[in-house]
XYZ file of C-alpha atoms in Angstrom:
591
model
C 19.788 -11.173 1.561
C 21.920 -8.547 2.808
C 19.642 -6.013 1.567
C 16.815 -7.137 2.357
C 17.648 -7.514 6.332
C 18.699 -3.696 5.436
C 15.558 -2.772 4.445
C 13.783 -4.869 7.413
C 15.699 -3.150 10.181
C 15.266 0.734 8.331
C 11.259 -0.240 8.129
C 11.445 -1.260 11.770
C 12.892 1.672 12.614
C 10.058 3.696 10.449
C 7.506 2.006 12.989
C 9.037 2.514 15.456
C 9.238 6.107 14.907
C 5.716 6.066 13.802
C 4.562 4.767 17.301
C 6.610 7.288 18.786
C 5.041 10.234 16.972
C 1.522 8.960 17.266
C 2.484 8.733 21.208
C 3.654 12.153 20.884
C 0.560 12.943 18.785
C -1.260 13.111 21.895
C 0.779 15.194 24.186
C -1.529 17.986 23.952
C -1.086 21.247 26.043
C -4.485 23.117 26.378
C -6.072 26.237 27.763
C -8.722 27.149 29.928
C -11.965 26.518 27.386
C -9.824 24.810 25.083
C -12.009 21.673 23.180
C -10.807 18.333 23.997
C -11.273 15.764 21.532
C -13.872 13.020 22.597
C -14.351 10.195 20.561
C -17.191 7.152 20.828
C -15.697 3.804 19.930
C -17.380 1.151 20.204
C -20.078 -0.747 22.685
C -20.650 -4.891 22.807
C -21.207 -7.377 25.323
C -18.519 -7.417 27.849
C -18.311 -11.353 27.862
C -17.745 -11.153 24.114
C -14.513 -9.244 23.189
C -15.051 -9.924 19.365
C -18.255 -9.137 19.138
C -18.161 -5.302 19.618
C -20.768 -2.660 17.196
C -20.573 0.664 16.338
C -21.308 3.182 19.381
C -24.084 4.474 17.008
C -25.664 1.460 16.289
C -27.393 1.655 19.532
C -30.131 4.699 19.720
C -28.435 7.060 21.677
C -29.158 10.758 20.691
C -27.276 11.234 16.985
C -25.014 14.267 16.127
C -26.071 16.182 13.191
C -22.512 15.948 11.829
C -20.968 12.954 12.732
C -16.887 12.967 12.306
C -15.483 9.938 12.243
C -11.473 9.479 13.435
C -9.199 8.503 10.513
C -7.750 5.377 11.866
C -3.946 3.263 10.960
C -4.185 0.099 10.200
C -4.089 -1.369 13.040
C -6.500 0.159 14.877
C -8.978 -1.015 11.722
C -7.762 -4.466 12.281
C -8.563 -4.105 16.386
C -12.251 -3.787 15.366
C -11.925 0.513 16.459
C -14.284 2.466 14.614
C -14.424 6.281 16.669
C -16.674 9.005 16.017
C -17.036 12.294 17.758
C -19.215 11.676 21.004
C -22.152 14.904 21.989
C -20.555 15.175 24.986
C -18.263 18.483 25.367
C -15.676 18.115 27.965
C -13.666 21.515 27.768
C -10.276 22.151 29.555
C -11.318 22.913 33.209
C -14.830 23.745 32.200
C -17.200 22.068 34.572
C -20.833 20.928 34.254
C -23.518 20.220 36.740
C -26.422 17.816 35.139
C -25.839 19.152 31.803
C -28.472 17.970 29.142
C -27.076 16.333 26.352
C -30.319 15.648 24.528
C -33.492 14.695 25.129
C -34.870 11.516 23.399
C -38.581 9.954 22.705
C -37.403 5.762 22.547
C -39.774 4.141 20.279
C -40.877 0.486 21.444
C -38.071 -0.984 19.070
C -35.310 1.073 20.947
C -36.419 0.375 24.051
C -36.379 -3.412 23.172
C -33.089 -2.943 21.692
C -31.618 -0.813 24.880
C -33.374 -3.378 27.151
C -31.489 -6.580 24.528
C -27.995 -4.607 25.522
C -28.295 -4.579 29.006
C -29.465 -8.141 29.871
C -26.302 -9.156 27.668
C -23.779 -6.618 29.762
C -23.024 -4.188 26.803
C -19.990 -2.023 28.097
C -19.433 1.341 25.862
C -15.575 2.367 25.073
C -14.458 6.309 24.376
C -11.479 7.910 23.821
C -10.312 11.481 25.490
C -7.171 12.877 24.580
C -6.076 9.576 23.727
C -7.287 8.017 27.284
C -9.688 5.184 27.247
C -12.706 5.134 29.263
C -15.338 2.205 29.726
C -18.826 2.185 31.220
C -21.331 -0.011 31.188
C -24.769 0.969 29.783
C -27.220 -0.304 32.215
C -28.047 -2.848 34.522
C -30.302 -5.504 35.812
C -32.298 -5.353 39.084
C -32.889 -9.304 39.949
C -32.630 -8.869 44.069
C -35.681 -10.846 45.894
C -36.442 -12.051 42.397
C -36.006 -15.960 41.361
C -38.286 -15.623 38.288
C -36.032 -13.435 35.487
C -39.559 -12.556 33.869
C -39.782 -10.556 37.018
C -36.330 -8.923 36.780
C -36.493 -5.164 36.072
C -33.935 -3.323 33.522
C -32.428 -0.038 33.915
C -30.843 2.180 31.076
C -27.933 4.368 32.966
C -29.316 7.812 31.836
C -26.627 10.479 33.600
C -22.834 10.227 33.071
C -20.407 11.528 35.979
C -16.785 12.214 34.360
C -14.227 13.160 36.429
C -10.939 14.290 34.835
C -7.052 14.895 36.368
C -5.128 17.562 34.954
C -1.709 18.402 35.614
C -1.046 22.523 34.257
C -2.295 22.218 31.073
C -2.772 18.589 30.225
C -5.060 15.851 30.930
C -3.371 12.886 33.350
C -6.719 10.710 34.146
C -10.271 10.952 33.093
C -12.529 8.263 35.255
C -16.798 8.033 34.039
C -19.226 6.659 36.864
C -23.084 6.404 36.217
C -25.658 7.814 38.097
C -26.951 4.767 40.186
C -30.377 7.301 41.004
C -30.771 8.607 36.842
C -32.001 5.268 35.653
C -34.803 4.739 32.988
C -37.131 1.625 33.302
C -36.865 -0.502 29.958
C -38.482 -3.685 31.268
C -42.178 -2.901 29.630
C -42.244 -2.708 25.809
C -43.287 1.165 26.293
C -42.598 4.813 24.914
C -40.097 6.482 26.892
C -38.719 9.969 27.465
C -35.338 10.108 28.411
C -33.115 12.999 29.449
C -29.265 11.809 28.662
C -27.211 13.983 31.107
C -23.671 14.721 32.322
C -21.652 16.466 34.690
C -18.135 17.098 34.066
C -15.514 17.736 37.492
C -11.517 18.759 37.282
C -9.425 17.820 39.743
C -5.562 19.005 39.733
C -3.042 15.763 40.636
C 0.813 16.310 40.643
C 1.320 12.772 38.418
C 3.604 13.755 35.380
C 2.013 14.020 31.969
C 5.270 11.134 31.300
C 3.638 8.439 33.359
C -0.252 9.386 32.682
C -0.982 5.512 31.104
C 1.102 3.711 33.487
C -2.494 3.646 35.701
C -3.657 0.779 32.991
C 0.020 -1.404 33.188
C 0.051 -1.461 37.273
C -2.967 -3.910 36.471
C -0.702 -6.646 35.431
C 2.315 -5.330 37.462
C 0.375 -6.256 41.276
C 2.074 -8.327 43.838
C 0.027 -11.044 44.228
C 0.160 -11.070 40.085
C 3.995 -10.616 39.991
C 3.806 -13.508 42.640
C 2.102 -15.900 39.789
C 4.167 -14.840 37.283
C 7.330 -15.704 39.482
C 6.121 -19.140 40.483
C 5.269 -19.944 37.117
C 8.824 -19.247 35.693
C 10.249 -20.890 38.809
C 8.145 -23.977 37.856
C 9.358 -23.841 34.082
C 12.600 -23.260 35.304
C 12.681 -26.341 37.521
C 11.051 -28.437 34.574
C 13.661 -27.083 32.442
C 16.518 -28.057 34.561
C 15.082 -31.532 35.827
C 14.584 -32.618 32.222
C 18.095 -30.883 31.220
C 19.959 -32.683 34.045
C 18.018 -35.963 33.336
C 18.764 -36.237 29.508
C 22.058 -34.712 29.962
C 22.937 -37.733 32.260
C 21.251 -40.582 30.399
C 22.313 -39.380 26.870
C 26.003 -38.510 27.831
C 26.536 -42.485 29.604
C 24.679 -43.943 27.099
C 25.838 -41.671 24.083
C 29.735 -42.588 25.594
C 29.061 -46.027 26.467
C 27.652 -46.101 22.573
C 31.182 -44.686 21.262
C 33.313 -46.952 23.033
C 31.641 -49.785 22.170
C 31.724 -48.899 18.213
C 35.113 -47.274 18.335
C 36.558 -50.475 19.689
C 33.964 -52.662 17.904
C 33.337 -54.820 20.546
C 30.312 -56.421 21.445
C 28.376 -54.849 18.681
C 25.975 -58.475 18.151
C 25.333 -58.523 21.298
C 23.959 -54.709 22.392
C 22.222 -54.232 19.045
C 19.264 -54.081 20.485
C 20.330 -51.675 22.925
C 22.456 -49.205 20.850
C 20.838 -50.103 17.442
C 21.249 -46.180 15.694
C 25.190 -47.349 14.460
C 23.301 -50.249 12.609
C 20.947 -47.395 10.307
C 23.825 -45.319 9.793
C 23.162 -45.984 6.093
C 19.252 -44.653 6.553
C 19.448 -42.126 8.902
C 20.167 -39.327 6.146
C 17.638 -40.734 3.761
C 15.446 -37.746 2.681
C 12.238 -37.740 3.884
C 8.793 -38.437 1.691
C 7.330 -35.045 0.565
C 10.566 -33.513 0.675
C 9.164 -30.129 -0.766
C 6.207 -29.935 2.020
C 9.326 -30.781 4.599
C 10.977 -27.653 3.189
C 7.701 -25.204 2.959
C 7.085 -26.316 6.974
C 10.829 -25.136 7.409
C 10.413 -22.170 6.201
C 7.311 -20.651 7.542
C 8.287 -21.901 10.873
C 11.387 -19.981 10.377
C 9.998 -16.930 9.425
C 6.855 -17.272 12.082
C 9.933 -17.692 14.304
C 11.756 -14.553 13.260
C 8.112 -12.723 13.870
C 7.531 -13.754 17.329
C 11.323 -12.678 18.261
C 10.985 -9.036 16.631
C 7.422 -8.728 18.087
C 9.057 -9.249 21.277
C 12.282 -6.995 20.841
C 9.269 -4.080 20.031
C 7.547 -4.786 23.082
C 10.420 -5.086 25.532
C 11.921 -1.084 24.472
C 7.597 -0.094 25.037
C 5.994 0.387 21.577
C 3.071 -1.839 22.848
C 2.364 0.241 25.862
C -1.192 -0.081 26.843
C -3.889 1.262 25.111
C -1.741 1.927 21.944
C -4.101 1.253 19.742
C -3.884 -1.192 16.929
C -0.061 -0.391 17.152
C 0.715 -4.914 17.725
C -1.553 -5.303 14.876
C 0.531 -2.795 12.346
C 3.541 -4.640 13.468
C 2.689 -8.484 13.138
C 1.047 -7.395 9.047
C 4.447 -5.520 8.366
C 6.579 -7.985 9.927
C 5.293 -10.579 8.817
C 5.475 -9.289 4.870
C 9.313 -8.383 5.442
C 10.093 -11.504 6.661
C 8.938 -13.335 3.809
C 12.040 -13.568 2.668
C 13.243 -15.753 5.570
C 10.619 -18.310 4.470
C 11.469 -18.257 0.332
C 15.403 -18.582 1.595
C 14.776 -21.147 4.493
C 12.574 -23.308 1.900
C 14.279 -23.058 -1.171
C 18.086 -23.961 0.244
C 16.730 -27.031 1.660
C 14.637 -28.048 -0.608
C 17.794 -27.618 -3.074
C 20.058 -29.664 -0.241
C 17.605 -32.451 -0.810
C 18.440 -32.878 -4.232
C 14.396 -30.900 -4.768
C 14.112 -30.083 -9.064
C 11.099 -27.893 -8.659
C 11.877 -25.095 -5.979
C 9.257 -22.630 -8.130
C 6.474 -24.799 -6.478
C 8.259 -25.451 -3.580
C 8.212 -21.722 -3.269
C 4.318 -21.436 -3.860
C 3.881 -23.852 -1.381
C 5.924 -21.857 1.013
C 4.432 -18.704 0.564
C 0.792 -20.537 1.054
C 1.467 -23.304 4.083
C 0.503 -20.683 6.295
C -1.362 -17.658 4.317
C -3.776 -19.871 2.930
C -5.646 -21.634 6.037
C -5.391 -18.085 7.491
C -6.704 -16.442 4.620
C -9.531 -19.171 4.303
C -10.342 -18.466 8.069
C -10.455 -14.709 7.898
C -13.274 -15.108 4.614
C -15.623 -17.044 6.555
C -14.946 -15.490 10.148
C -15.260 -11.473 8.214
C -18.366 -13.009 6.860
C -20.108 -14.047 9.881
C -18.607 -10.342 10.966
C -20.776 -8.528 8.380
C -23.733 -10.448 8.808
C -23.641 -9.656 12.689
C -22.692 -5.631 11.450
C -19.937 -5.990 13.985
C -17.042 -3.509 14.035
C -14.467 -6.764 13.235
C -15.798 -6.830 9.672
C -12.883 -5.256 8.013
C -13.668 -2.103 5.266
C -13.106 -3.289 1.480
C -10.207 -0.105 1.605
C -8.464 -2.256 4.412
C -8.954 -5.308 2.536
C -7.343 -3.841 -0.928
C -4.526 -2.359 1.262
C -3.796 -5.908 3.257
C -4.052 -7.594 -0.289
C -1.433 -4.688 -1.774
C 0.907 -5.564 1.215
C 0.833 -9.187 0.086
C 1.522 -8.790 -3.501
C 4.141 -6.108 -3.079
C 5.690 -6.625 -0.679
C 5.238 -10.047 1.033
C 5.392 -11.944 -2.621
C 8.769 -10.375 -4.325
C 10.504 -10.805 -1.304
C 9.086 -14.041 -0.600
C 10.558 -14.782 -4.859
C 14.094 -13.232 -3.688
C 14.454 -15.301 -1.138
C 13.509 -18.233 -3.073
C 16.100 -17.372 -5.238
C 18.764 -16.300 -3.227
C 18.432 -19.906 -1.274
C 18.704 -21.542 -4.843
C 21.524 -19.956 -5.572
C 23.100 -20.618 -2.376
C 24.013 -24.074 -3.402
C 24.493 -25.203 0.064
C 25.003 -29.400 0.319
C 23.057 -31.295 3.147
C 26.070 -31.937 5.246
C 25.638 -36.032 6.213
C 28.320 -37.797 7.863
C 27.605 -40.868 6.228
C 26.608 -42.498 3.070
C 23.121 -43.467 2.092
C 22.773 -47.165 1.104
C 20.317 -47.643 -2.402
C 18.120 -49.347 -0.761
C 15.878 -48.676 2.861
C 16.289 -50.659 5.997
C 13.288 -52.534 7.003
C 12.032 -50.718 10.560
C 11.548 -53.813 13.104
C 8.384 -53.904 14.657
C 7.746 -51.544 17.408
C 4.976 -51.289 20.308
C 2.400 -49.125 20.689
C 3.669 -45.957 22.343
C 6.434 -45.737 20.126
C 4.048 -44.683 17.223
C 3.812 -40.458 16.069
C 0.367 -39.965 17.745
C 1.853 -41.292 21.207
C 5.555 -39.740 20.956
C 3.855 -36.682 19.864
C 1.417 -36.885 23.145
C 4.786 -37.299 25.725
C 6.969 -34.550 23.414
C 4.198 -32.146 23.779
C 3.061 -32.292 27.146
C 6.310 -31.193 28.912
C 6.832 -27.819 26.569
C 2.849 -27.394 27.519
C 3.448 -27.881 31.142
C 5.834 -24.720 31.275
C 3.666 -22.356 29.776
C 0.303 -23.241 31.124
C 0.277 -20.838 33.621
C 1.190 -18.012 31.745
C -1.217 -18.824 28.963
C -4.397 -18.235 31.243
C -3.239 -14.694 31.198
C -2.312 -14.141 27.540
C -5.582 -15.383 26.819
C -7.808 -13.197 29.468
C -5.988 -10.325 27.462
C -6.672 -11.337 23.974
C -9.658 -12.704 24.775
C -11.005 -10.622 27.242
C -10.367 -7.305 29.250
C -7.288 -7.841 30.636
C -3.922 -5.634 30.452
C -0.730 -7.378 29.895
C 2.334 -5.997 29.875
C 4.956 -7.707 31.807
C 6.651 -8.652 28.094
C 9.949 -9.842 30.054
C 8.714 -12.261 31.867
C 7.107 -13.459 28.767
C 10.102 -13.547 26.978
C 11.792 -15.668 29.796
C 8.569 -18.319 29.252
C 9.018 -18.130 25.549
C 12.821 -18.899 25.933
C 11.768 -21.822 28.328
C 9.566 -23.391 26.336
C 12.283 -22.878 23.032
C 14.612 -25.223 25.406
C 12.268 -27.931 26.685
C 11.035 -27.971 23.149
C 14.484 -28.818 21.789
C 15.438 -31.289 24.372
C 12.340 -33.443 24.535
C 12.465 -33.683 20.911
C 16.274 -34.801 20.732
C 15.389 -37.031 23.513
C 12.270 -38.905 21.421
C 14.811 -39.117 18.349
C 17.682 -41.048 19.638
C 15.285 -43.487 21.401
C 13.776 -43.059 18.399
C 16.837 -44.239 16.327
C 17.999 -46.457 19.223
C 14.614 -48.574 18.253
C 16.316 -49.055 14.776
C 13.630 -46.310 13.336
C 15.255 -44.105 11.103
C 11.847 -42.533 9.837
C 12.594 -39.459 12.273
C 12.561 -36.222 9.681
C 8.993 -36.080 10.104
C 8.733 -36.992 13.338
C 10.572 -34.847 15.015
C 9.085 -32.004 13.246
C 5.548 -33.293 14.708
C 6.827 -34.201 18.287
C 8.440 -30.574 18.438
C 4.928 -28.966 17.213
C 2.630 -31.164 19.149
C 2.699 -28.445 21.925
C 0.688 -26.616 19.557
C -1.746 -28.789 19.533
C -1.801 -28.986 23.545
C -2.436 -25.174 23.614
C -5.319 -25.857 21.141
C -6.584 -28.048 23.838
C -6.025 -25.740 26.727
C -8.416 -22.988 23.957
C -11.596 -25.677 24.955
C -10.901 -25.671 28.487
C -10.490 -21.735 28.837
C -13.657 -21.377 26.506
C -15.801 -23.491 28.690
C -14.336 -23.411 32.255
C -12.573 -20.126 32.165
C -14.438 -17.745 30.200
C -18.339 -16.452 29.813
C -18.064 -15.828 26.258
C -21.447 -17.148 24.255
C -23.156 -16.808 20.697
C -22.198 -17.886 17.513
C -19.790 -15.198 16.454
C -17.831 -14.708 19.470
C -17.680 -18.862 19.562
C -16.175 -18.787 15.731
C -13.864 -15.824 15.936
C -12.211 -17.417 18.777
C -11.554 -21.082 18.042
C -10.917 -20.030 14.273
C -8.316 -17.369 15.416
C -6.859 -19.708 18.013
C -6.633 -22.481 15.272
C -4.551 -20.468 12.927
C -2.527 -19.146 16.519
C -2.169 -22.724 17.295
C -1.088 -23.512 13.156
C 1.232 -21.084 13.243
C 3.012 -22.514 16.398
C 2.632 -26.077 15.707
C 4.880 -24.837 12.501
C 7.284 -22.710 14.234
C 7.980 -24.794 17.760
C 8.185 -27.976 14.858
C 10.925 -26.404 13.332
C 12.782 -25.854 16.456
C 12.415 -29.398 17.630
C 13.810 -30.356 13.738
C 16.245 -28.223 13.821
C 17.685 -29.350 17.429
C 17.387 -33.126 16.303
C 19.307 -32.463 12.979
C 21.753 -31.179 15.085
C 22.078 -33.801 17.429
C 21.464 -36.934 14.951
C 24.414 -35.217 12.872
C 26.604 -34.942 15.825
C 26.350 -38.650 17.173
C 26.891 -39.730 13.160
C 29.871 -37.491 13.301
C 31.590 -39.118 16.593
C 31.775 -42.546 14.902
C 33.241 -44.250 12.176
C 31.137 -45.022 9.530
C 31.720 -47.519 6.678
């Protein structure tokens, strides 16, 4: 294992690097005249951040040599496909109404321009590494109730205006022409002159801080303000519930070891303080002991992903606009930390007295690869039928598939094997009796579904307001990059996650049920479940997104988000109640 966390941190350090060279990449120094690459990305409806097509795709005037960008993985992955654009922007070379092309638009292309603009189509381009967005159109419905009656306008003359500092390019902004428009509302033959003019302007900002125009988005006061109050409010959930179960559990938990230590009373408060009585069940392995294990360790490793995703964005590899660069790291992470998952699995599995750890370990490696894996088939399918730019390439598929079997698999099989040989014993205070206790009847809310409901909604409660903007970044347009304050949330919710979960399993055991394995793996997950919840509300209340594609890619990417931390924040909440369930067992004397 010790080689294997070797080679993790040297292949971080590879990315790293990458990213920094790429970054570097781009620190071009040009001349007067000088060509500045231009790339078209990508244009879609600007409700529907999935569902984005090749720039080309739409009629616009076609280069008779078109070069298309090589592109990392990532930036596949992120749905980028960039081509060289027609329009020339040379270093400090300006243009006044410069003809691009001029273009006869069959009845088809004007229907198909006119289809864009009613549905907001935005186009995306790259210069020197800087995006810039426009959208392609617009819709004239002033004074006009009817929408057969609204008019449709094709923008037909680009204004870009570009920031240099000496000899590099700090900003590039593109406006449209609100006079150059071209009438697409009849099904009619059209001439259309696509124009440009191009204007430099010097600005002292430092080549060094060119992108941090596209962070100060997130970084606003009245944002910052949000952010604050939402930590403060997790903060003060934290410490309410901290304070309350610290205080209840300590007098109750001390009351508890009197009592048993002196061994007084004991008939009478057996109701009350029944977990001393199951002492002989409480360490009875749970039913599907080798599913237990393969739930361990994918939430492990999906735990160990989210916290070196997070150490990468708090020292700035995911700086805006770096494309595709979260992307590389969540594939390659994820494949080195395979071996978390075979070692977490397999040692437990083996500590509950598991014979078959070879499927044990095939279960591991597919608990969470194999409903993703399902949902990327049928969501790439509906991706290919729509010719969207999320369909991946076969070349990407073959090299995501190579990842898997060469890298994710053997070191998924040495983990599995180095947790065999580990021959770790489940460490249990107390004996197991032969046979199981019977579990007294309990009411209603002291079923899973119901505990689950109360463990969840607390956890939920202290990320809420945070989530709205994660989501209008993944899901929309978005920038986020205020990663610390992120981490605090994530930290927050890690805590209220533990503590509601230890706090279900001793009433839990206090009830006389010593079923908890299970359940506190599904109480500490159920927030999960909650954030799937929160997906419906944001879909229908918070967002404009629409059609069938956009609809599937995101519930079916927010399901496996929501899987993955059902599994992880699960673990947690296990973890934290195996802790506490053997530390009570520890503090008295059993027979």
């Amino acid at each position: 294992m010790e080689k294997t966390m070797e080679w993790f941190i040297a292949a971080l350090l590879v990315m790293c690097a990458a990213t920094q060279v790429r970054s570097d990449a781009s620190d071009h120094k040009y001349n007067a005249g000088d060509q500045v690459p231009l790339y078209a990305n990508k244009v879609g409806p600007f409700h529907n951040p999935s569902e984005t097509y090749r720039y080309f795709d739409l009629p616009f005037c076609f280069p008779a040599h078109v070069k298309e960008k090589k592109e990392a993985l990532g930036e596949v992955l992120n749905g980028d496909r960039l081509v060289s654009a027609l329009y020339k922007l040379d270093f400090l070379v300006e243009k006044d109404s410069e003809i691009v092309c001029t273009k006869k638009l069959t009845k088809d292309e004007v229907a198909q321009f006119r289809s864009a603009v009613t549905k907001d189509y935005y186009f995306q381009m790259y210069y020197d590494d800087l995006p810039i967005w426009g959208f392609l159109g617009k819709v004239d419905k002033q004074g006009k109730a009817d929408p057969s009656e609204y008019k449709y306008f094709l923008f037909k003359h680009l204004h870009f205006e570009i920031l240099y500092n000496k000899d590099r390019v700090i900003e590039i902004n593109v406006r449209a022409d609100p006079n150059a428009l071209v009438d697409l509302t009849k099904d009619e033959e059209v001439d259309v002159d696509f124009m440009y003019t191009v204007k430099w302007k010097e600005t002292n900002t430092p080549f060094e801080k060119r992108m941090e125009k596209y962070s100060q988005s997130s970084s606003l006061p009245h944002h910052l303000e949000i952010h604050w109050f939402s930590i403060i409010n997790s903060c003060v959930t934290v410490l309410l519930l901290t304070g309350f179960l610290a205080t209840i559990l300590m007098r109750v938990l001390k009351n508890d070891f009197v009592k048993y230590a002196h061994d007084e009373e004991a008939a009478d408060d057996q109701e009350e303080t029944g977990w001393k009585y199951i002492h002989g069940d409480v360490f009875r392995y749970p039913k599907y002991k080798s599913l237990f294990a393969a739930a361990l360790g994918s939430g492990t490793q999906l735990f160990a992903l989210t916290i070196f995703i997070f150490l990468l964005a708090l020292v700035g590899v995911f700086y805006p606009y770096n494309r595709g660069a979260l992307f590389t790291a969540l594939v390659i992470i994820y494949a080195l930390t395979s071996g978390i998952a075979g070692y977490t699995a397999a040692s437990f599995y083996c500590q509950l007295e598991g014979m078959n750890w070879v499927r044990n370990l095939l279960l591991t490696g597919s608990l969470f690869c194999g409903p993703l894996f399902l949902t990327f088939c049928f969501l790439n399918t509906v991706a290919i039928v729509y010719t969207a730019t999320a369909a991946l390439p076969f070349g990407t598929i073959v090299v995501i598939v190579l990842i898997w079997t060469l890298v994710t698999s053997p070191l998924l099989v040495m983990g599995g094997i180095a947790g065999k040989n580990s021959k770790a014993e489940f460490q249990a205070p107390c004996r197991t009796t032969k046979y199981p206790r019977e579990i007294p009847p309990l009411p209603w809310y002291r079923g899973t579904l119901p505990q689950m409901a109360m463990a969840g909604f607390l956890p939920f409660s202290a990320i809420y307001i945070e989530l709205y903007y994660i989501f209008a970044s993944v899901w929309g347009h978005r920038i986020y990059t205020i990663y610390s304050i992120l981490f605090i949330v994530f930290i927050i919710l890690l805590i209220v996650t533990a503590f509601i979960t230890v706090a279900l399993t001793y009433f839990q055991l206090a009830a006389e049920d010593h079923e908890w394995w299970w359940r506190s793996f599904l109480c500490g997950g159920s927030t999960g479940l909650f954030v799937y919840g929160y997906c419906l509300y944001y879909y229908y209340a918070r967002s404009d997104m629409s059609g069938f594609m956009q609809t599937s890619f995101f519930f079916g990417y927010m399901a496996c988000i929501c899987y993955g931390f059902f599994l992880m924040l699960g673990t947690i909440g296990f973890r934290a109640a195996l802790f506490f369930v053997r530390h009570i067992y520890h503090s008295i004397k059993c027979e």
